[in-house]
Tab-separated table of C-alpha atoms and ligand atoms in Angstrom:
chain	number	residue	atom	x	y	z
D	130	UNK	CA	42.331	133.188	98.223
D	131	UNK	CA	43.019	136.829	97.354
D	132	UNK	CA	38.885	137.429	96.049
D	133	UNK	CA	36.341	134.651	97.282
D	134	UNK	CA	33.152	135.257	96.032
D	135	UNK	CA	30.229	133.477	97.707
D	136	UNK	CA	26.767	133.129	96.377
D	137	UNK	CA	26.621	136.902	94.778
D	138	UNK	CA	23.119	138.440	93.788
D	139	UNK	CA	22.646	141.497	91.621
D	140	UNK	CA	19.325	142.755	90.644
D	141	UNK	CA	18.277	146.032	88.878
D	142	UNK	CA	14.773	146.663	90.011
D	143	UNK	CA	12.958	143.353	89.128
D	144	UNK	CA	15.751	141.521	86.888
D	145	UNK	CA	18.207	139.712	88.079
D	146	UNK	CA	21.199	140.116	86.439
D	147	UNK	CA	23.256	137.691	88.299
D	148	UNK	CA	22.239	135.174	90.340
D	149	UNK	CA	23.985	134.038	92.976
D	150	UNK	CA	27.283	133.911	91.686
D	151	UNK	CA	30.572	131.765	93.164
D	152	UNK	CA	33.874	132.091	91.999
D	153	UNK	CA	37.556	132.869	93.183
D	154	UNK	CA	41.046	134.311	92.220
D	155	UNK	CA	44.055	133.229	93.862
D	156	UNK	CA	46.684	135.200	94.338
D	157	UNK	CA	48.948	135.791	91.605
D	158	UNK	CA	46.311	134.078	88.945
D	159	UNK	CA	44.369	136.055	86.092
D	160	UNK	CA	41.672	134.171	85.535
D	161	UNK	CA	38.820	134.819	82.621
D	162	UNK	CA	34.652	134.721	82.394
D	163	UNK	CA	33.586	134.122	79.596
D	164	UNK	CA	29.938	134.508	78.349
D	165	UNK	CA	27.676	135.913	76.118
D	166	UNK	CA	26.598	139.144	75.861
D	167	UNK	CA	24.291	139.707	78.173
D	168	UNK	CA	24.983	136.984	80.389
D	169	UNK	CA	26.103	139.402	83.177
D	170	UNK	CA	29.766	139.885	83.273
D	171	UNK	CA	29.598	143.340	83.405
D	172	UNK	CA	27.533	143.363	86.295
D	173	UNK	CA	30.158	140.915	88.063
D	174	UNK	CA	32.734	143.440	87.748
D	175	UNK	CA	30.596	146.447	88.605
D	176	UNK	CA	29.305	144.691	91.761
D	177	UNK	CA	32.842	144.033	92.516
D	178	UNK	CA	34.309	147.599	92.359
D	179	UNK	CA	31.360	148.926	94.020
D	180	UNK	CA	29.324	150.436	91.365
D	181	UNK	CA	26.520	148.793	91.849
D	182	UNK	CA	25.217	147.333	95.183
D	183	UNK	CA	24.073	143.230	95.729
D	184	UNK	CA	21.128	142.300	96.831
D	185	UNK	CA	22.686	139.043	98.643
D	186	UNK	CA	25.953	137.352	98.825
D	187	UNK	CA	29.908	138.310	99.795
D	188	UNK	CA	32.949	139.455	98.318
D	189	UNK	CA	35.951	139.033	100.599
D	190	UNK	CA	39.219	140.268	99.117
D	191	UNK	CA	42.166	139.340	101.051
D	192	UNK	CA	39.737	138.199	104.082
D	193	UNK	CA	37.490	142.007	104.700
D	194	UNK	CA	34.038	141.719	103.286
D	195	UNK	CA	33.700	144.385	100.449
D	196	UNK	CA	30.697	143.956	99.374
D	197	UNK	CA	28.181	146.943	99.063
D	198	UNK	CA	31.755	149.392	99.847
D	199	UNK	CA	31.604	152.369	97.856
D	200	UNK	CA	33.840	152.265	94.676
D	201	UNK	CA	36.315	154.572	96.080
D	202	UNK	CA	37.110	152.244	99.154
D	203	UNK	CA	37.521	149.069	97.075
D	204	UNK	CA	39.657	151.141	95.111
D	205	UNK	CA	41.812	151.773	97.463
D	206	UNK	CA	42.413	148.680	99.433
D	207	UNK	CA	43.251	147.368	96.085
D	208	UNK	CA	40.684	145.843	94.180
D	209	UNK	CA	40.091	148.366	91.013
D	210	UNK	CA	38.231	148.381	87.699
D	211	UNK	CA	39.168	149.111	84.499
D	212	UNK	CA	35.687	149.420	82.465
D	213	UNK	CA	34.411	148.782	79.757
D	214	UNK	CA	34.919	151.142	76.651
D	215	UNK	CA	38.279	152.821	78.336
D	216	UNK	CA	37.108	155.923	79.255
D	217	UNK	CA	39.989	158.294	79.612
D	218	UNK	CA	39.859	161.993	80.242
D	219	UNK	CA	40.053	163.212	76.854
D	220	UNK	CA	41.416	166.637	77.265
D	221	UNK	CA	44.554	165.845	79.045
D	222	UNK	CA	47.789	164.591	78.145
D	223	UNK	CA	48.749	160.869	78.320
D	224	UNK	CA	51.091	161.789	81.241
D	225	UNK	CA	48.113	163.579	82.974
D	226	UNK	CA	45.708	160.408	82.628
D	227	UNK	CA	48.533	157.894	84.086
D	228	UNK	CA	48.730	160.804	87.110
D	229	UNK	CA	44.452	160.507	87.712
D	230	UNK	CA	45.495	156.733	88.453
D	231	UNK	CA	48.013	157.658	91.534
D	232	UNK	CA	46.183	160.758	92.460
D	233	UNK	CA	45.290	158.933	95.947
D	234	UNK	CA	48.827	158.060	96.437
D	235	UNK	CA	51.870	159.957	98.564
D	236	UNK	CA	54.569	157.661	97.466
D	237	UNK	CA	56.244	159.770	94.591
D	238	UNK	CA	59.338	158.013	94.082
D	239	UNK	CA	56.986	154.889	93.765
D	240	UNK	CA	54.635	156.350	90.932
D	241	UNK	CA	57.560	157.894	88.893
D	242	UNK	CA	58.833	154.032	89.075
D	243	UNK	CA	55.203	153.205	88.354
D	244	UNK	CA	54.820	155.967	85.000
D	245	UNK	CA	58.915	154.174	84.168
D	246	UNK	CA	57.189	150.889	84.080
D	247	UNK	CA	53.999	151.186	82.136
D	248	UNK	CA	56.049	153.333	79.678
D	249	UNK	CA	58.425	150.372	79.121
D	250	UNK	CA	55.404	147.781	79.105
D	251	UNK	CA	53.283	150.334	76.577
D	252	UNK	CA	55.684	152.488	74.512
D	253	UNK	CA	53.375	153.820	72.694
D	254	UNK	CA	52.584	155.806	75.764
D	255	UNK	CA	55.776	157.319	76.516
D	256	UNK	CA	56.095	158.173	72.667
D	257	UNK	CA	52.674	160.054	73.384
D	258	UNK	CA	52.906	161.106	76.547
D	259	UNK	CA	52.228	164.413	75.726
D	260	UNK	CA	49.286	164.581	73.658
D	261	UNK	CA	45.537	164.561	74.562
D	262	UNK	CA	44.611	161.537	75.082
D	263	UNK	CA	41.348	161.825	73.191
D	264	UNK	CA	43.559	161.521	69.676
D	265	UNK	CA	44.521	158.273	70.602
D	266	UNK	CA	43.153	155.487	68.817
D	267	UNK	CA	40.930	152.704	70.427
D	268	UNK	CA	43.714	150.520	71.373
D	269	UNK	CA	45.667	153.433	72.638
D	270	UNK	CA	43.133	154.726	74.801
D	271	UNK	CA	42.466	150.812	76.011
D	272	UNK	CA	46.768	151.464	77.069
D	273	UNK	CA	45.939	154.404	78.618
D	274	UNK	CA	42.644	152.600	80.746
D	275	UNK	CA	45.204	149.861	82.298
D	276	UNK	CA	48.232	151.947	82.658
D	277	UNK	CA	46.252	154.668	85.006
D	278	UNK	CA	44.470	151.409	86.423
D	279	UNK	CA	48.049	150.381	87.490
D	280	UNK	CA	49.266	153.578	89.003
D	281	UNK	CA	46.488	153.230	91.118
D	282	UNK	CA	48.622	150.171	92.749
D	283	UNK	CA	46.051	147.668	91.983
D	284	UNK	CA	46.662	143.973	93.911
D	285	UNK	CA	43.793	142.546	91.523
D	286	UNK	CA	42.970	144.328	88.410
D	287	UNK	CA	39.774	143.632	86.794
D	288	UNK	CA	39.198	144.629	83.430
D	289	UNK	CA	35.761	144.300	81.555
D	290	UNK	CA	36.203	143.457	77.901
D	291	UNK	CA	39.625	145.139	76.979
D	292	UNK	CA	39.454	143.435	73.230
D	293	UNK	CA	36.339	145.695	72.602
D	294	UNK	CA	37.058	147.182	69.523
D	295	UNK	CA	40.402	146.356	69.379
D	296	UNK	CA	41.849	144.368	66.138
D	297	UNK	CA	43.078	140.714	67.038
D	298	UNK	CA	46.527	141.352	66.715
D	299	UNK	CA	46.106	144.228	69.410
D	300	UNK	CA	44.288	142.362	71.362
D	301	UNK	CA	47.045	139.849	71.609
D	302	UNK	CA	49.517	142.483	72.069
D	303	UNK	CA	47.201	143.885	74.590
D	304	UNK	CA	46.939	140.347	76.635
D	305	UNK	CA	50.812	139.496	76.184
D	306	UNK	CA	50.807	142.909	78.249
D	307	UNK	CA	48.325	141.894	80.831
D	308	UNK	CA	50.665	138.685	81.675
D	309	UNK	CA	53.826	140.686	81.457
D	310	UNK	CA	51.896	143.122	84.441
D	311	UNK	CA	51.106	139.540	85.953
D	312	UNK	CA	54.684	138.178	86.213
D	313	UNK	CA	56.895	140.787	86.202
D	314	UNK	CA	54.566	142.303	89.670
D	315	UNK	CA	52.733	139.301	90.790
D	316	UNK	CA	49.885	141.378	90.624
D	317	UNK	CA	46.124	139.537	89.741
D	318	UNK	CA	43.865	139.374	86.950
D	319	UNK	CA	39.973	138.875	86.883
D	320	UNK	CA	39.096	140.019	82.984
D	321	UNK	CA	35.554	138.655	81.628
D	322	UNK	CA	35.449	138.345	77.531
D	323	UNK	CA	33.164	137.722	74.865
D	324	UNK	CA	36.424	136.871	73.114
D	325	UNK	CA	36.410	133.056	74.274
D	326	UNK	CA	39.526	132.158	72.292
D	327	UNK	CA	41.721	134.961	73.854
D	328	UNK	CA	41.338	134.919	76.827
D	329	UNK	CA	41.455	130.892	77.310
D	330	UNK	CA	44.369	131.372	75.612
D	331	UNK	CA	46.224	133.825	78.423
D	332	UNK	CA	44.225	133.088	81.487
D	333	UNK	CA	45.266	130.092	84.597
D	334	UNK	CA	41.774	129.974	85.745
D	335	UNK	CA	37.801	130.605	83.535
D	336	UNK	CA	34.400	130.680	84.811
D	337	UNK	CA	31.306	130.629	82.252
D	338	UNK	CA	28.570	132.680	82.926
D	339	UNK	CA	25.262	132.116	81.433
D	340	UNK	CA	22.071	134.052	82.070
D	341	UNK	CA	23.677	135.338	85.310
D	342	UNK	CA	25.333	132.418	86.491
D	343	UNK	CA	28.477	130.195	86.669
D	344	UNK	CA	28.140	127.165	84.690
D	345	UNK	CA	31.389	125.664	84.118
D	346	UNK	CA	34.683	126.364	85.992
D	347	UNK	CA	38.356	124.465	85.653
D	348	UNK	CA	41.870	126.111	84.235
D	349	UNK	CA	41.965	127.231	81.193
D	350	UNK	CA	43.767	124.843	79.407
D	351	UNK	CA	41.221	122.202	80.585
D	352	UNK	CA	37.654	123.972	79.526
D	353	UNK	CA	39.650	124.791	75.804
D	354	UNK	CA	39.311	121.015	75.564
D	355	UNK	CA	35.785	120.448	76.868
D	356	UNK	CA	33.792	119.618	73.029
D	357	UNK	CA	30.735	121.735	74.313
D	358	UNK	CA	32.715	124.947	75.505
D	359	UNK	CA	34.464	124.636	71.800
D	360	UNK	CA	31.497	124.759	70.323
D	361	UNK	CA	29.881	126.987	72.514
D	362	UNK	CA	32.572	129.595	72.640
D	363	UNK	CA	35.490	128.801	69.955
D	364	UNK	CA	33.632	128.459	66.800
D	365	UNK	CA	33.011	124.408	66.664
D	366	UNK	CA	36.004	122.314	65.859
R	493	ATP	P1	28.147	142.682	77.580
R	493	ATP	O1	29.103	141.537	77.164
R	493	ATP	O2	26.669	142.998	76.907
R	493	ATP	O3	28.141	143.662	78.585
R	493	ATP	P2	27.395	141.285	80.150
R	493	ATP	O4	27.787	139.797	80.163
R	493	ATP	O5	28.422	142.001	80.999
R	493	ATP	O6	26.957	141.953	78.622
R	493	ATP	P3	25.401	142.665	82.175
R	493	ATP	O7	25.832	143.818	80.823
R	493	ATP	O8	26.232	142.312	83.102
R	493	ATP	O9	26.152	140.912	80.856
R	493	ATP	O10	24.019	142.305	82.115
R	493	ATP	C1	23.211	141.388	81.932
R	493	ATP	C2	21.852	141.626	82.434
R	493	ATP	O11	21.468	142.450	83.065
R	493	ATP	C3	20.963	141.839	81.095
R	493	ATP	O12	20.087	140.905	80.654
R	493	ATP	C4	21.183	143.125	81.023
R	493	ATP	O13	20.167	143.390	79.483
R	493	ATP	C5	20.926	143.403	82.173
R	493	ATP	N1	21.004	144.528	82.382
R	493	ATP	C6	22.252	145.491	82.604
R	493	ATP	N2	22.312	146.590	83.178
R	493	ATP	C7	20.893	147.360	83.267
R	493	ATP	C8	20.508	148.041	83.648
R	493	ATP	N3	20.733	148.944	84.343
R	493	ATP	N4	19.068	147.719	84.281
R	493	ATP	C9	18.312	146.644	83.880
R	493	ATP	N5	19.151	145.935	83.402
R	493	ATP	C10	20.146	145.524	83.148
């Protein structure tokens, strides 16, 4: 397993937001974590990314424990988070935003190749290369955030709610590109989403999270066929 999360538990003061989560991501897989608002999905990603420290449990990334490490160190090892709500640098150009992702890299030729690569995945970022990122649409800013994360050479890309605030068409486009990134580079993906339909359609493996716990785990195809999950997360039928 590339990522193996064992009994991970995170508290905010007296509130247990994540109550012993077990989850794994195999090499090259797209893993979707679904759940309602407040289920603990953001807490899971922030704990894995080193933004918050867990109270107990383990997160093994490529065999090494990463729980409780600093966010910079976790990212350096290749576990990279695209946080909810995008966070581009509004007064920097699109190009400079991308370069910020690559700040810790010394392999300049590979960085140039990766810039060309993300511009192929996101042609709109090439068109807007010299514009301030703050002037882009929400969808384009999400593209910048994903592309910038790719520039930091992730082995596992964690995406927090990439569909937030995007139209259905743009959401499908973004998930199509996430798959393309995996297909062309082998980068594994852990994505948390409230939009269950789109996440189940594009993911390989899925987990359902409720009130800080994992309540179901299966292939996305199998989860999609389950009656109770269709009713709770896919609008019935
Ligand atoms: P959302 O889709 O709204 O981000 P989520 O599934 O990602 O939901 P979390 O944001 O992880 O859920 O929140 C899990 C629980 O922890 C919720 O009950 C939330 O109110 C609580 N919580 C989150 N952040 C904090 C915080 N900084 N302080 C106290 N409680 C928090």
